[in-house]
Amino acid sequence: EAMAAGLPIISSDIPVVREVVGDAGILVPRRDPEALSETLIKVLSGKKIAQLMSKRSLKRKDVFEKNNVLKDYLEIYRELERL
């Protein structure tokens, strides 16, 4: 939802989030409140970094658009039919 809204993404660095966020956000170490607060301050106080992250979010969300996901599933099904 943050990507679809073009918002900067800051999240814990865990495998599933890392895969979804890609280069659209900043991942901080798990259970590290200091790193999280430093990153939040950095993004909230830096207009350029927030704008860059916003552009990356909007671009990254396209990967998860319904039509793109459907195309990926159709491709997988077609490959399975060939087996």
CSV table of N, CA and C in Angstrom, one decimal:
chain,number,residue,atom,x,y,z
A,1,GLU,N,0.8,-1.2,0.0
A,1,GLU,CA,0.0,0.0,0.0
A,1,GLU,C,0.9,1.3,0.0
A,2,ALA,N,2.0,1.2,0.7
A,2,ALA,CA,2.9,2.4,0.7
A,2,ALA,C,3.4,2.6,-0.7
A,3,MET,N,3.8,1.5,-1.4
A,3,MET,CA,4.3,1.7,-2.7
A,3,MET,C,3.2,2.3,-3.6
A,4,ALA,N,2.0,1.8,-3.5
A,4,ALA,CA,0.9,2.3,-4.4
A,4,ALA,C,0.7,3.8,-4.1
A,5,ALA,N,0.9,4.2,-2.9
A,5,ALA,CA,0.7,5.6,-2.6
A,5,ALA,C,2.0,6.5,-2.8
A,6,GLY,N,3.0,5.8,-3.3
A,6,GLY,CA,4.3,6.6,-3.5
A,6,GLY,C,5.0,7.1,-2.3
A,7,LEU,N,4.8,6.3,-1.2
A,7,LEU,CA,5.4,6.8,0.1
A,7,LEU,C,6.8,6.1,0.2
A,8,PRO,N,7.7,6.8,0.9
A,8,PRO,CA,9.0,6.1,1.3
A,8,PRO,C,8.7,4.9,2.2
A,9,ILE,N,9.5,3.9,2.0
A,9,ILE,CA,9.3,2.6,2.7
A,9,ILE,C,10.5,2.4,3.6
A,10,ILE,N,10.3,2.2,4.9
A,10,ILE,CA,11.3,1.9,5.8
A,10,ILE,C,10.8,0.7,6.6
A,11,SER,N,11.5,-0.4,6.6
A,11,SER,CA,11.1,-1.6,7.2
A,11,SER,C,12.2,-2.4,7.8
A,12,SER,N,11.8,-3.4,8.6
A,12,SER,CA,12.8,-4.4,9.1
A,12,SER,C,13.4,-5.2,8.0
A,13,ASP,N,14.6,-5.5,8.1
A,13,ASP,CA,15.3,-6.3,7.0
A,13,ASP,C,15.1,-7.8,7.3
A,14,ILE,N,13.9,-8.3,6.8
A,14,ILE,CA,13.6,-9.7,6.9
A,14,ILE,C,13.4,-10.2,5.4
A,15,PRO,N,13.7,-11.5,5.2
A,15,PRO,CA,13.7,-12.0,3.8
A,15,PRO,C,12.4,-11.6,3.0
A,16,VAL,N,11.2,-11.8,3.4
A,16,VAL,CA,10.1,-11.6,2.6
A,16,VAL,C,9.9,-10.1,2.3
A,17,VAL,N,10.2,-9.2,3.3
A,17,VAL,CA,10.1,-7.8,3.1
A,17,VAL,C,11.2,-7.4,2.1
A,18,ARG,N,12.4,-7.9,2.2
A,18,ARG,CA,13.5,-7.6,1.3
A,18,ARG,C,13.1,-7.9,-0.1
A,19,GLU,N,12.4,-9.0,-0.3
A,19,GLU,CA,12.0,-9.4,-1.7
A,19,GLU,C,11.0,-8.5,-2.2
A,20,VAL,N,10.0,-8.1,-1.4
A,20,VAL,CA,8.9,-7.2,-1.9
A,20,VAL,C,9.4,-5.8,-2.1
A,21,VAL,N,10.2,-5.2,-1.1
A,21,VAL,CA,10.6,-3.8,-1.2
A,21,VAL,C,11.6,-3.6,-2.3
A,22,GLY,N,12.5,-4.5,-2.5
A,22,GLY,CA,13.6,-4.3,-3.5
A,22,GLY,C,14.3,-3.0,-3.2
A,23,ASP,N,14.6,-2.2,-4.2
A,23,ASP,CA,15.3,-1.0,-4.1
A,23,ASP,C,14.4,0.2,-3.8
A,24,ALA,N,13.1,-0.1,-3.5
A,24,ALA,CA,12.2,1.0,-3.2
A,24,ALA,C,12.2,1.5,-1.8
A,25,GLY,N,12.9,0.9,-0.9
A,25,GLY,CA,12.9,1.3,0.4
A,25,GLY,C,14.2,1.1,1.1
A,26,ILE,N,14.2,1.5,2.4
A,26,ILE,CA,15.4,1.3,3.2
A,26,ILE,C,15.1,0.2,4.3
A,27,LEU,N,15.9,-0.8,4.4
A,27,LEU,CA,15.7,-1.8,5.3
A,27,LEU,C,16.7,-1.7,6.5
A,28,VAL,N,16.2,-1.8,7.7
A,28,VAL,CA,17.0,-1.6,8.9
A,28,VAL,C,17.1,-3.0,9.6
A,29,PRO,N,18.2,-3.2,10.3
A,29,PRO,CA,18.3,-4.5,11.0
A,29,PRO,C,17.1,-4.7,12.0
A,30,ARG,N,16.7,-6.0,12.1
A,30,ARG,CA,15.6,-6.3,13.0
A,30,ARG,C,16.0,-6.0,14.4
A,31,ARG,N,15.0,-5.6,15.2
A,31,ARG,CA,15.2,-5.3,16.6
A,31,ARG,C,16.3,-4.3,16.9
A,32,ASP,N,16.4,-3.3,16.0
A,32,ASP,CA,17.4,-2.2,16.2
A,32,ASP,C,16.7,-0.9,16.2
A,33,PRO,N,16.1,-0.5,17.3
A,33,PRO,CA,15.3,0.8,17.3
A,33,PRO,C,16.1,2.0,17.0
A,34,GLU,N,17.4,2.0,17.4
A,34,GLU,CA,18.3,3.1,17.1
A,34,GLU,C,18.4,3.3,15.6
A,35,ALA,N,18.7,2.2,14.9
A,35,ALA,CA,18.8,2.2,13.4
A,35,ALA,C,17.5,2.7,12.8
A,36,LEU,N,16.4,2.2,13.3
A,36,LEU,CA,15.1,2.6,12.8
A,36,LEU,C,14.9,4.1,13.0
A,37,SER,N,15.1,4.6,14.2
A,37,SER,CA,14.9,6.1,14.4
A,37,SER,C,15.9,6.9,13.6
A,38,GLU,N,17.1,6.5,13.4
A,38,GLU,CA,18.1,7.3,12.6
A,38,GLU,C,17.6,7.3,11.2
A,39,THR,N,17.1,6.2,10.7
A,39,THR,CA,16.6,6.1,9.3
A,39,THR,C,15.3,7.0,9.1
A,40,LEU,N,14.4,6.9,10.0
A,40,LEU,CA,13.2,7.8,10.0
A,40,LEU,C,13.6,9.3,9.9
A,41,ILE,N,14.5,9.7,10.8
A,41,ILE,CA,14.9,11.1,10.9
A,41,ILE,C,15.6,11.4,9.5
A,42,LYS,N,16.4,10.5,9.0
A,42,LYS,CA,17.1,10.8,7.7
A,42,LYS,C,16.1,11.1,6.6
A,43,VAL,N,15.1,10.2,6.5
A,43,VAL,CA,14.1,10.3,5.5
A,43,VAL,C,13.2,11.5,5.7
A,44,LEU,N,12.8,11.7,6.9
A,44,LEU,CA,11.8,12.8,7.2
A,44,LEU,C,12.5,14.2,7.1
A,45,SER,N,13.8,14.2,7.3
A,45,SER,CA,14.5,15.5,7.2
A,45,SER,C,15.1,15.8,5.9
A,46,GLY,N,15.2,14.8,5.0
A,46,GLY,CA,15.8,15.0,3.7
A,46,GLY,C,14.8,14.9,2.6
A,47,LYS,N,14.5,16.0,2.0
A,47,LYS,CA,13.5,16.1,0.9
A,47,LYS,C,13.9,15.3,-0.3
A,48,LYS,N,15.2,15.4,-0.6
A,48,LYS,CA,15.7,14.7,-1.8
A,48,LYS,C,15.6,13.1,-1.7
A,49,ILE,N,16.0,12.6,-0.5
A,49,ILE,CA,15.9,11.2,-0.3
A,49,ILE,C,14.4,10.7,-0.3
A,50,ALA,N,13.5,11.5,0.3
A,50,ALA,CA,12.1,11.1,0.3
A,50,ALA,C,11.6,11.1,-1.1
A,51,GLN,N,11.9,12.1,-1.9
A,51,GLN,CA,11.5,12.1,-3.3
A,51,GLN,C,12.0,11.0,-4.1
A,52,LEU,N,13.2,10.6,-3.9
A,52,LEU,CA,13.8,9.5,-4.6
A,52,LEU,C,13.1,8.2,-4.2
A,53,MET,N,12.9,8.0,-2.9
A,53,MET,CA,12.2,6.8,-2.5
A,53,MET,C,10.8,6.8,-3.0
A,54,SER,N,10.1,7.9,-3.1
A,54,SER,CA,8.8,8.0,-3.6
A,54,SER,C,8.7,7.5,-5.0
A,55,LYS,N,9.7,8.0,-5.8
A,55,LYS,CA,9.7,7.6,-7.3
A,55,LYS,C,10.0,6.1,-7.4
A,56,ARG,N,10.9,5.6,-6.5
A,56,ARG,CA,11.2,4.1,-6.6
A,56,ARG,C,10.0,3.3,-6.1
A,57,SER,N,9.2,3.8,-5.2
A,57,SER,CA,8.0,3.1,-4.7
A,57,SER,C,7.0,3.0,-5.8
A,58,LEU,N,6.8,4.1,-6.5
A,58,LEU,CA,5.8,4.1,-7.6
A,58,LEU,C,6.2,3.1,-8.7
A,59,LYS,N,7.5,3.1,-9.0
A,59,LYS,CA,8.0,2.2,-10.0
A,59,LYS,C,7.9,0.8,-9.6
A,60,ARG,N,8.3,0.5,-8.4
A,60,ARG,CA,8.3,-0.9,-7.9
A,60,ARG,C,6.9,-1.5,-7.8
A,61,LYS,N,5.9,-0.6,-7.5
A,61,LYS,CA,4.6,-1.2,-7.3
A,61,LYS,C,4.0,-1.8,-8.6
A,62,ASP,N,4.6,-1.4,-9.7
A,62,ASP,CA,4.2,-2.0,-11.0
A,62,ASP,C,4.4,-3.5,-11.1
A,63,VAL,N,5.4,-3.9,-10.3
A,63,VAL,CA,5.7,-5.4,-10.3
A,63,VAL,C,4.5,-6.1,-9.7
A,64,PHE,N,3.8,-5.5,-8.8
A,64,PHE,CA,2.7,-6.1,-8.1
A,64,PHE,C,1.3,-5.8,-8.6
A,65,GLU,N,1.3,-5.0,-9.7
A,65,GLU,CA,0.0,-4.7,-10.3
A,65,GLU,C,-0.8,-6.0,-10.7
A,66,LYS,N,-2.1,-6.0,-10.6
A,66,LYS,CA,-2.9,-7.2,-10.8
A,66,LYS,C,-2.5,-7.8,-12.2
A,67,ASN,N,-2.5,-6.9,-13.2
A,67,ASN,CA,-2.3,-7.5,-14.6
A,67,ASN,C,-0.9,-8.1,-14.7
A,68,ASN,N,0.1,-7.5,-14.1
A,68,ASN,CA,1.4,-8.1,-14.1
A,68,ASN,C,1.5,-9.4,-13.4
A,69,VAL,N,0.9,-9.5,-12.3
A,69,VAL,CA,0.8,-10.8,-11.5
A,69,VAL,C,0.1,-11.8,-12.3
A,70,LEU,N,-1.0,-11.5,-12.9
A,70,LEU,CA,-1.8,-12.4,-13.7
A,70,LEU,C,-1.0,-12.9,-14.9
A,71,LYS,N,-0.2,-12.1,-15.5
A,71,LYS,CA,0.6,-12.5,-16.6
A,71,LYS,C,1.7,-13.5,-16.2
A,72,ASP,N,2.2,-13.2,-15.0
A,72,ASP,CA,3.2,-14.2,-14.4
A,72,ASP,C,2.6,-15.5,-14.2
A,73,TYR,N,1.4,-15.6,-13.6
A,73,TYR,CA,0.7,-16.8,-13.3
A,73,TYR,C,0.4,-17.6,-14.6
A,74,LEU,N,-0.1,-16.8,-15.6
A,74,LEU,CA,-0.4,-17.5,-16.9
A,74,LEU,C,0.9,-18.1,-17.5
A,75,GLU,N,2.0,-17.4,-17.4
A,75,GLU,CA,3.2,-18.0,-17.9
A,75,GLU,C,3.6,-19.2,-17.2
A,76,ILE,N,3.5,-19.3,-15.9
A,76,ILE,CA,3.8,-20.4,-15.1
A,76,ILE,C,2.9,-21.6,-15.5
A,77,TYR,N,1.6,-21.3,-15.6
A,77,TYR,CA,0.6,-22.4,-16.0
A,77,TYR,C,1.0,-22.9,-17.4
A,78,ARG,N,1.3,-22.1,-18.3
A,78,ARG,CA,1.6,-22.5,-19.7
A,78,ARG,C,2.9,-23.4,-19.7
A,79,GLU,N,3.8,-23.0,-18.9
A,79,GLU,CA,5.1,-23.9,-18.7
A,79,GLU,C,4.7,-25.2,-18.1
A,80,LEU,N,3.8,-25.2,-17.2
A,80,LEU,CA,3.5,-26.5,-16.6
A,80,LEU,C,2.7,-27.4,-17.5
A,81,GLU,N,1.9,-26.8,-18.4
A,81,GLU,CA,1.2,-27.6,-19.4
A,81,GLU,C,2.1,-28.3,-20.4
A,82,ARG,N,3.3,-27.7,-20.6
A,82,ARG,CA,4.2,-28.3,-21.5
A,82,ARG,C,5.0,-29.4,-20.9
A,83,LEU,N,4.9,-29.6,-19.7
A,83,LEU,CA,5.7,-30.7,-19.0
A,83,LEU,C,5.0,-32.1,-19.2
